[in-house]
C-alpha positions as protocol buffer text, in pm:
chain_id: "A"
residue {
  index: 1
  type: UNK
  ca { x: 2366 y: 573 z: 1125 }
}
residue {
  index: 2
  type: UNK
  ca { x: 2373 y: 724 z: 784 }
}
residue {
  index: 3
  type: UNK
  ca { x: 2128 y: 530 z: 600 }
}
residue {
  index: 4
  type: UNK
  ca { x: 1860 y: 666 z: 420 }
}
residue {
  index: 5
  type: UNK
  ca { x: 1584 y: 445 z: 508 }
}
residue {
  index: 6
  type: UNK
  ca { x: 1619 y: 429 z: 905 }
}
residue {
  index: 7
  type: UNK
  ca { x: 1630 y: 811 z: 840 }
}
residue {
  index: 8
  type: UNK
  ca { x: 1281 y: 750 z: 581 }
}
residue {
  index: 9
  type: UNK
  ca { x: 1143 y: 540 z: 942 }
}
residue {
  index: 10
  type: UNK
  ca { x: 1222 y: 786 z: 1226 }
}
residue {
  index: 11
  type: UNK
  ca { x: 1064 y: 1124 z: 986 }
}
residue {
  index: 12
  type: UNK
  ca { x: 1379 y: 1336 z: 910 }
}
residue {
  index: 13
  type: UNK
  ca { x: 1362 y: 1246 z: 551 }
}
residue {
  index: 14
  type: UNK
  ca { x: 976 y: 1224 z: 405 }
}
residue {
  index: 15
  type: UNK
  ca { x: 857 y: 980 z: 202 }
}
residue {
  index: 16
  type: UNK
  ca { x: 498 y: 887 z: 62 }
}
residue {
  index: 17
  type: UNK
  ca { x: 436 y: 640 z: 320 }
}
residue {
  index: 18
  type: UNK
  ca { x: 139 y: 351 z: 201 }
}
residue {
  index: 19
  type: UNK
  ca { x: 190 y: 142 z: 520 }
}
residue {
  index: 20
  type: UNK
  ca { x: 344 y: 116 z: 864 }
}
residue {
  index: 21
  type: UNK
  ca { x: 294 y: -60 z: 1178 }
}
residue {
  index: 22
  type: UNK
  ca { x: 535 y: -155 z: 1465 }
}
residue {
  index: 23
  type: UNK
  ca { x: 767 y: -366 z: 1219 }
}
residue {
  index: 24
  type: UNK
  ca { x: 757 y: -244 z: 898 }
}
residue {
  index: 25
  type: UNK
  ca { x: 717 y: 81 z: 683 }
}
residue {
  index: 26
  type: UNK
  ca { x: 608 y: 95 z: 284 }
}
residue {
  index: 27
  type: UNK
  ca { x: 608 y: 388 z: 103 }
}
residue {
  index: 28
  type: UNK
  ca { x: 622 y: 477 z: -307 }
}
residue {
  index: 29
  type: UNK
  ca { x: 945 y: 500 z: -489 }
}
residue {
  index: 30
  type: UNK
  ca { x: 1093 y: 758 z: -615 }
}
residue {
  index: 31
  type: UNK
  ca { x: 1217 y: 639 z: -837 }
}
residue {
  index: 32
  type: UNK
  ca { x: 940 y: 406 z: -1029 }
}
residue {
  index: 33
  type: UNK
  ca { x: 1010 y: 168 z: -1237 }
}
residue {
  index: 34
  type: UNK
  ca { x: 651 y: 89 z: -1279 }
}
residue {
  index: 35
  type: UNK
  ca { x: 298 y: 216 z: -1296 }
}
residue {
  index: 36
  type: UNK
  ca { x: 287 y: 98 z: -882 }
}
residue {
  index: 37
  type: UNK
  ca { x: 652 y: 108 z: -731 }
}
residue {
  index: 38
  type: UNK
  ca { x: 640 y: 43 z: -354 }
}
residue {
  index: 39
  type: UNK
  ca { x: 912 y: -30 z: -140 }
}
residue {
  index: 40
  type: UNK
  ca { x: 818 y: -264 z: 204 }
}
residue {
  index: 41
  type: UNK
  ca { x: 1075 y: -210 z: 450 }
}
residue {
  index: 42
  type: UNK
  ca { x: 1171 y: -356 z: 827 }
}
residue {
  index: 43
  type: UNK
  ca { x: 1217 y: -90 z: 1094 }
}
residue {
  index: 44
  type: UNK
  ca { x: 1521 y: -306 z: 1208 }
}
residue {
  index: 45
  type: UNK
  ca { x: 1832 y: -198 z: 1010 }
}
residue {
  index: 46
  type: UNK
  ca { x: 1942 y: -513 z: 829 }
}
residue {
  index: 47
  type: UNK
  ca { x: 2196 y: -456 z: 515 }
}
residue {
  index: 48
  type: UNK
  ca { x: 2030 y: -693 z: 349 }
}
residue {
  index: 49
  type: UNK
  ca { x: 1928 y: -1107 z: 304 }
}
residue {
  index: 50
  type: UNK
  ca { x: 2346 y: -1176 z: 364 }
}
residue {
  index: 51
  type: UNK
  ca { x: 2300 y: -1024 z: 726 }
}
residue {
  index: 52
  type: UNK
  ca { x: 1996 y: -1181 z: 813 }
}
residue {
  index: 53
  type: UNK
  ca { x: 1978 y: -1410 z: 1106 }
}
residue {
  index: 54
  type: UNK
  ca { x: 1748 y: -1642 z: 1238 }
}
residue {
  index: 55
  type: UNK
  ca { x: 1606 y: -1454 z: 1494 }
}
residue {
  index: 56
  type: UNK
  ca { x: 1530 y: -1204 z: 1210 }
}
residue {
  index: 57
  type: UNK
  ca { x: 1251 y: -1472 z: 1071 }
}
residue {
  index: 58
  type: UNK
  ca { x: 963 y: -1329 z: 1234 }
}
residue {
  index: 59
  type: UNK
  ca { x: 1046 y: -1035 z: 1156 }
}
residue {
  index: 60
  type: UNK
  ca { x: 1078 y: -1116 z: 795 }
}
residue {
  index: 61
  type: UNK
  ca { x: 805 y: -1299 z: 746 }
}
residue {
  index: 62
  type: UNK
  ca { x: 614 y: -935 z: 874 }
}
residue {
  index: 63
  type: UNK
  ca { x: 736 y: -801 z: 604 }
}
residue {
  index: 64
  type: UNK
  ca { x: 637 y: -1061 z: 323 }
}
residue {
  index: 65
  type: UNK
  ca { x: 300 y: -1013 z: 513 }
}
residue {
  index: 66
  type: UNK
  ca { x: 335 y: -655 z: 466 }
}
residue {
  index: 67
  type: UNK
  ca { x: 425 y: -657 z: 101 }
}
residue {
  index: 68
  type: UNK
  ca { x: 111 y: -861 z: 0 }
}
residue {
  index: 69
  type: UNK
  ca { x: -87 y: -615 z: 197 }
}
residue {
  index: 70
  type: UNK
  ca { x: 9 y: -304 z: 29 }
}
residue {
  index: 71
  type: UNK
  ca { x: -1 y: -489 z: -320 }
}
residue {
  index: 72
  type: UNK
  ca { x: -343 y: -571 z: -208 }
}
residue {
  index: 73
  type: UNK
  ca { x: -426 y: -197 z: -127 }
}
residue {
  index: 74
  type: UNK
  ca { x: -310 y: -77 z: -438 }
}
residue {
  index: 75
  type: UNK
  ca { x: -540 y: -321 z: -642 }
}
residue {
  index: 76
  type: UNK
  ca { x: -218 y: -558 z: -763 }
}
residue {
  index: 77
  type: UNK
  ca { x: -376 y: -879 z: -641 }
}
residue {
  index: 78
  type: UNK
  ca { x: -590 y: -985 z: -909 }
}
residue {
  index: 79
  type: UNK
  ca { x: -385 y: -921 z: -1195 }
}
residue {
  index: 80
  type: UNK
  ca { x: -26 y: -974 z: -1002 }
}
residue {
  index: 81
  type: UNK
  ca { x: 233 y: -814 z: -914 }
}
residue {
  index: 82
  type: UNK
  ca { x: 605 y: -889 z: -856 }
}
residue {
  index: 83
  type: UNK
  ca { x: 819 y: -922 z: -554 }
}
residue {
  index: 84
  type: UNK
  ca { x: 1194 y: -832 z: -537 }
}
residue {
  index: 85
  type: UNK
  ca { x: 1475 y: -811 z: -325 }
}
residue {
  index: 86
  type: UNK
  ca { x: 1814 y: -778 z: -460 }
}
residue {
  index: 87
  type: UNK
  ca { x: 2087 y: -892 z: -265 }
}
residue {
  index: 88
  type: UNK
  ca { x: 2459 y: -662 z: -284 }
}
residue {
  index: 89
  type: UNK
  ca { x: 2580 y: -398 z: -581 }
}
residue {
  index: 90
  type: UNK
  ca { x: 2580 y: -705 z: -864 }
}
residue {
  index: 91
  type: UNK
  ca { x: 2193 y: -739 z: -825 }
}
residue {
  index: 92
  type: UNK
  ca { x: 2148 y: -349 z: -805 }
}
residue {
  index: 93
  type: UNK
  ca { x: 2126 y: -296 z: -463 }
}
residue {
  index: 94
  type: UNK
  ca { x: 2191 y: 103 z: -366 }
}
residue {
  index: 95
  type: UNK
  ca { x: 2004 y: 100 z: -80 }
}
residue {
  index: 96
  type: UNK
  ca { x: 2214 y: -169 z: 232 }
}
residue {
  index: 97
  type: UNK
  ca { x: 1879 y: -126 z: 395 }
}
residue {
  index: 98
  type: UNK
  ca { x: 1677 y: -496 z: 342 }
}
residue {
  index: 99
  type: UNK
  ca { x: 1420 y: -369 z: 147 }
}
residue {
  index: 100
  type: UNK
  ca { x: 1116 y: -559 z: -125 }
}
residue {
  index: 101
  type: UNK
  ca { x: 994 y: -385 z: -411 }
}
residue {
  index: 102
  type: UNK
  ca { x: 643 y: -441 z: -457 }
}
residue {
  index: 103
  type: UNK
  ca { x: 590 y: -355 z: -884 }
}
residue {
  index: 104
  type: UNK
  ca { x: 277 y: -396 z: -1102 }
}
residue {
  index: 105
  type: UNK
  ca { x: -7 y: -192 z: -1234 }
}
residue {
  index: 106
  type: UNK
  ca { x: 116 y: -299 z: -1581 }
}
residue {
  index: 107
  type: UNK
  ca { x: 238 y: -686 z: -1777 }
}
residue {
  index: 108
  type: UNK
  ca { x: 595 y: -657 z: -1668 }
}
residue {
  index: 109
  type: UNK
  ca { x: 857 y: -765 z: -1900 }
}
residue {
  index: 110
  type: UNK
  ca { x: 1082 y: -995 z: -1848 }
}
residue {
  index: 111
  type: UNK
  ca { x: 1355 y: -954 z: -1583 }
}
residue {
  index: 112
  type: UNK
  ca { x: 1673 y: -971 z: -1778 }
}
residue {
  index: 113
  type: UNK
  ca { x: 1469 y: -741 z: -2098 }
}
């Protein structure tokens, strides 16, 4: 398979990994569009929300789970934080990996700025 994050999961590319357990991986962005730019990934490949299936909802739910934890570790509770997961190359999706971004660490604008 030739995608990025499974290759982020099993080690042959690094990453700044902020999380991982048996069902999900988080690491920083590279890319950051914020002061705190996380991204909280299953270690199922899924291409994203269109290719989800119901037996995917535990798994999914780990990963909500997930995000709020690593928010929480990086002190974005309190103040908030936002959530995201775009859905095919209209919303911006680059990565056909599901994948949340966990932002904060700053007021974020709004999303259409």
């Amino acid at each position: 398979m030739d995608c990025i994050f499974c290759k982020i999961i099993e080690g042959s590319i690094p990453s700044s990994k902020v999380y991982e357990d048996e069902y999900v991986y988080a690491f920083k962005d590279i890319q950051p569009q914020a002061p705190v730019h996380l991204l909280v990934i299953p270690k199922k490949h899924i291409p994203s929300m269109n290719e989800a299936e119901p037996e995917d909802a535990e798994l999914l739910g780990r990963v909500l789970l997930a995000a709020k934890k690593v928010a929480q570790d990086a002190g974005l509770a309190e103040n908030g934080y936002r959530l995201i997961n775009n859905i095919g190359r209209d919303s911006g999706q680059v990565v056909f990996h599901i994948h949340f971004h966990v932002l904060g660490g700053e007021k974020l604008g709004p999303l259409n700025a």
